Amino acid sequence: MRSGWLHRVATTVCRRPDGRILVHRRPHTVSRFPGQYNWLVGGAVDVDESYESAAARELVEELGVRASPTFLFKYLCRGAISPYWLGLHEAVITDELVVDPSEIAWHEWLTLDEFQEAR
């Protein structure tokens, strides 16, 4: 990524069974997108790792939950840092979150209406 090479990223939209969507804010101390709000949880896909495995790993690392993300689609994104293939997933989360404070400073489950208003 530092060299601007094409890489892969796996992201997940997290929902509760009632449809609420997880929204979070990144800490102000991180190097990428400090203080920004997001509704996607994710990160880089390792060499020889599938998008689905990377998405599941990121849920454990960032939210402290085990889930089976459903792959939706991937597309080529001309990112601000470098180009990447983005694999988008969705997961229904029923467990309580144990967020990694180095990754997530604040989080909340929003209804679809609350999400649309915040957007």
PDB file of C-alpha atoms in Angstrom:
ATOM      1  CA  MET A   1       0.000   0.000   0.000  1.00  0.00           C
ATOM      2  CA  ARG A   2       2.826   2.412   0.870  1.00  0.00           C
ATOM      3  CA  SER A   3       4.184   1.921  -2.653  1.00  0.00           C
ATOM      4  CA  GLY A   4       0.790   2.536  -4.263  1.00  0.00           C
ATOM      5  CA  TRP A   5       0.462  -1.058  -5.446  1.00  0.00           C
ATOM      6  CA  LEU A   6      -2.880  -2.629  -6.144  1.00  0.00           C
ATOM      7  CA  HIS A   7      -4.016  -4.705  -3.149  1.00  0.00           C
ATOM      8  CA  ARG A   8      -7.153  -6.325  -1.717  1.00  0.00           C
ATOM      9  CA  VAL A   9      -9.403  -5.148   1.125  1.00  0.00           C
ATOM     10  CA  ALA A  10     -12.278  -7.017   2.772  1.00  0.00           C
ATOM     11  CA  THR A  11     -15.037  -4.992   4.422  1.00  0.00           C
ATOM     12  CA  THR A  12     -18.251  -5.941   6.192  1.00  0.00           C
ATOM     13  CA  VAL A  13     -21.520  -4.146   6.874  1.00  0.00           C
ATOM     14  CA  CYS A  14     -22.589  -5.381  10.325  1.00  0.00           C
ATOM     15  CA  ARG A  15     -26.268  -5.622  11.218  1.00  0.00           C
ATOM     16  CA  ARG A  16     -28.262  -6.720  14.220  1.00  0.00           C
ATOM     17  CA  PRO A  17     -31.143  -9.186  13.661  1.00  0.00           C
ATOM     18  CA  ASP A  18     -33.544  -6.208  13.927  1.00  0.00           C
ATOM     19  CA  GLY A  19     -31.781  -4.504  11.002  1.00  0.00           C
ATOM     20  CA  ARG A  20     -29.752  -1.921  12.952  1.00  0.00           C
ATOM     21  CA  ILE A  21     -26.452  -1.035  11.275  1.00  0.00           C
ATOM     22  CA  LEU A  22     -23.156  -0.646  13.113  1.00  0.00           C
ATOM     23  CA  VAL A  23     -21.587   2.798  12.747  1.00  0.00           C
ATOM     24  CA  HIS A  24     -18.238   3.615  14.304  1.00  0.00           C
ATOM     25  CA  ARG A  25     -15.635   6.375  14.563  1.00  0.00           C
ATOM     26  CA  ARG A  26     -11.934   5.786  14.135  1.00  0.00           C
ATOM     27  CA  PRO A  27      -9.577   7.113  16.832  1.00  0.00           C
ATOM     28  CA  HIS A  28      -7.878  10.450  16.172  1.00  0.00           C
ATOM     29  CA  THR A  29      -4.514   8.747  16.717  1.00  0.00           C
ATOM     30  CA  VAL A  30      -4.596   6.337  13.732  1.00  0.00           C
ATOM     31  CA  SER A  31      -2.613   6.996  10.550  1.00  0.00           C
ATOM     32  CA  ARG A  32      -5.441   6.297   8.097  1.00  0.00           C
ATOM     33  CA  PHE A  33      -8.722   8.226   8.226  1.00  0.00           C
ATOM     34  CA  PRO A  34      -8.329   9.562  11.821  1.00  0.00           C
ATOM     35  CA  GLY A  35     -11.586  10.603  13.490  1.00  0.00           C
ATOM     36  CA  GLN A  36     -13.734   9.591  10.522  1.00  0.00           C
ATOM     37  CA  TYR A  37     -17.050   7.772  10.824  1.00  0.00           C
ATOM     38  CA  ASN A  38     -17.677   4.539   8.949  1.00  0.00           C
ATOM     39  CA  TRP A  39     -20.237   1.747   8.608  1.00  0.00           C
ATOM     40  CA  LEU A  40     -17.728  -0.761   7.220  1.00  0.00           C
ATOM     41  CA  VAL A  41     -15.380  -2.913   9.299  1.00  0.00           C
ATOM     42  CA  GLY A  42     -12.404  -4.408   7.546  1.00  0.00           C
ATOM     43  CA  GLY A  43      -8.834  -4.384   6.416  1.00  0.00           C
ATOM     44  CA  ALA A  44      -6.240  -5.839   4.091  1.00  0.00           C
ATOM     45  CA  VAL A  45      -6.557  -9.342   2.695  1.00  0.00           C
ATOM     46  CA  ASP A  46      -3.369 -11.357   3.230  1.00  0.00           C
ATOM     47  CA  VAL A  47      -1.620 -13.256   0.434  1.00  0.00           C
ATOM     48  CA  ASP A  48      -3.430 -16.579  -0.181  1.00  0.00           C
ATOM     49  CA  GLU A  49      -6.337 -15.473   2.073  1.00  0.00           C
ATOM     50  CA  SER A  50      -9.889 -15.339   0.730  1.00  0.00           C
ATOM     51  CA  TYR A  51     -12.029 -12.236   1.054  1.00  0.00           C
ATOM     52  CA  GLU A  52     -14.414 -14.168   3.315  1.00  0.00           C
ATOM     53  CA  SER A  53     -11.623 -15.345   5.640  1.00  0.00           C
ATOM     54  CA  ALA A  54     -10.175 -11.845   5.843  1.00  0.00           C
ATOM     55  CA  ALA A  55     -13.595 -10.363   6.613  1.00  0.00           C
ATOM     56  CA  ALA A  56     -14.162 -12.902   9.414  1.00  0.00           C
ATOM     57  CA  ARG A  57     -10.659 -12.262  10.812  1.00  0.00           C
ATOM     58  CA  GLU A  58     -11.227  -8.504  10.842  1.00  0.00           C
ATOM     59  CA  LEU A  59     -14.503  -8.946  12.770  1.00  0.00           C
ATOM     60  CA  VAL A  60     -12.593 -10.818  15.478  1.00  0.00           C
ATOM     61  CA  GLU A  61      -9.718  -8.312  15.527  1.00  0.00           C
ATOM     62  CA  GLU A  62     -11.802  -5.127  15.540  1.00  0.00           C
ATOM     63  CA  LEU A  63     -15.086  -6.151  17.187  1.00  0.00           C
ATOM     64  CA  GLY A  64     -14.202  -9.263  19.188  1.00  0.00           C
ATOM     65  CA  VAL A  65     -16.975 -11.322  17.552  1.00  0.00           C
ATOM     66  CA  ARG A  66     -17.049 -14.473  15.461  1.00  0.00           C
ATOM     67  CA  ALA A  67     -19.403 -14.423  12.505  1.00  0.00           C
ATOM     68  CA  SER A  68     -19.666 -15.793   8.979  1.00  0.00           C
ATOM     69  CA  PRO A  69     -19.762 -12.801   6.653  1.00  0.00           C
ATOM     70  CA  THR A  70     -21.648 -13.286   3.406  1.00  0.00           C
ATOM     71  CA  PHE A  71     -19.708 -12.154   0.334  1.00  0.00           C
ATOM     72  CA  LEU A  72     -21.785  -9.696  -1.720  1.00  0.00           C
ATOM     73  CA  PHE A  73     -19.478  -8.419  -4.480  1.00  0.00           C
ATOM     74  CA  LYS A  74     -16.071  -6.923  -5.221  1.00  0.00           C
ATOM     75  CA  TYR A  75     -15.036  -3.935  -7.284  1.00  0.00           C
ATOM     76  CA  LEU A  76     -11.928  -2.003  -8.206  1.00  0.00           C
ATOM     77  CA  CYS A  77     -11.647   1.156  -6.131  1.00  0.00           C
ATOM     78  CA  ARG A  78      -9.298   4.003  -7.011  1.00  0.00           C
ATOM     79  CA  GLY A  79      -8.597   4.808  -3.367  1.00  0.00           C
ATOM     80  CA  ALA A  80      -7.144   7.955  -1.846  1.00  0.00           C
ATOM     81  CA  ILE A  81      -4.069   6.036  -0.666  1.00  0.00           C
ATOM     82  CA  SER A  82      -3.698   3.476  -3.485  1.00  0.00           C
ATOM     83  CA  PRO A  83      -5.924   1.377  -5.774  1.00  0.00           C
ATOM     84  CA  TYR A  84      -7.491  -1.762  -4.326  1.00  0.00           C
ATOM     85  CA  TRP A  85     -10.030  -4.485  -4.936  1.00  0.00           C
ATOM     86  CA  LEU A  86     -12.737  -4.064  -2.312  1.00  0.00           C
ATOM     87  CA  GLY A  87     -14.684  -7.157  -1.298  1.00  0.00           C
ATOM     88  CA  LEU A  88     -17.955  -6.184   0.383  1.00  0.00           C
ATOM     89  CA  HIS A  89     -19.647  -8.533   2.866  1.00  0.00           C
ATOM     90  CA  GLU A  90     -22.599  -8.467   5.224  1.00  0.00           C
ATOM     91  CA  ALA A  91     -22.870 -10.142   8.630  1.00  0.00           C
ATOM     92  CA  VAL A  92     -25.595 -10.402  11.232  1.00  0.00           C
ATOM     93  CA  ILE A  93     -24.028  -9.900  14.662  1.00  0.00           C
ATOM     94  CA  THR A  94     -25.833 -11.197  17.733  1.00  0.00           C
ATOM     95  CA  ASP A  95     -22.941 -11.173  20.222  1.00  0.00           C
ATOM     96  CA  GLU A  96     -21.914  -8.192  22.319  1.00  0.00           C
ATOM     97  CA  LEU A  97     -19.022  -6.266  20.814  1.00  0.00           C
ATOM     98  CA  VAL A  98     -15.620  -6.053  22.481  1.00  0.00           C
ATOM     99  CA  VAL A  99     -14.091  -3.364  20.280  1.00  0.00           C
ATOM    100  CA  ASP A 100     -10.379  -2.793  19.866  1.00  0.00           C
ATOM    101  CA  PRO A 101      -9.884   0.809  21.075  1.00  0.00           C
ATOM    102  CA  SER A 102      -6.897   1.217  18.752  1.00  0.00           C
ATOM    103  CA  GLU A 103      -9.308   0.685  15.832  1.00  0.00           C
ATOM    104  CA  ILE A 104     -12.673   1.988  17.087  1.00  0.00           C
ATOM    105  CA  ALA A 105     -13.130   5.001  19.377  1.00  0.00           C
ATOM    106  CA  TRP A 106     -16.947   5.005  19.411  1.00  0.00           C
ATOM    107  CA  HIS A 107     -19.709   2.798  18.026  1.00  0.00           C
ATOM    108  CA  GLU A 108     -23.498   2.609  17.925  1.00  0.00           C
ATOM    109  CA  TRP A 109     -26.180   0.465  16.295  1.00  0.00           C
ATOM    110  CA  LEU A 110     -28.441   2.749  14.228  1.00  0.00           C
ATOM    111  CA  THR A 111     -31.831   2.070  12.709  1.00  0.00           C
ATOM    112  CA  LEU A 112     -32.027   2.482   8.935  1.00  0.00           C
ATOM    113  CA  ASP A 113     -33.760   5.863   9.396  1.00  0.00           C
ATOM    114  CA  GLU A 114     -31.075   7.008  11.883  1.00  0.00           C
ATOM    115  CA  PHE A 115     -28.386   5.793   9.503  1.00  0.00           C
ATOM    116  CA  GLN A 116     -29.898   7.689   6.546  1.00  0.00           C
ATOM    117  CA  GLU A 117     -30.214  10.839   8.659  1.00  0.00           C
ATOM    118  CA  ALA A 118     -26.611  10.600   9.907  1.00  0.00           C
ATOM    119  CA  ARG A 119     -25.330  10.008   6.400  1.00  0.00           C
TER     120      ARG A 119
END
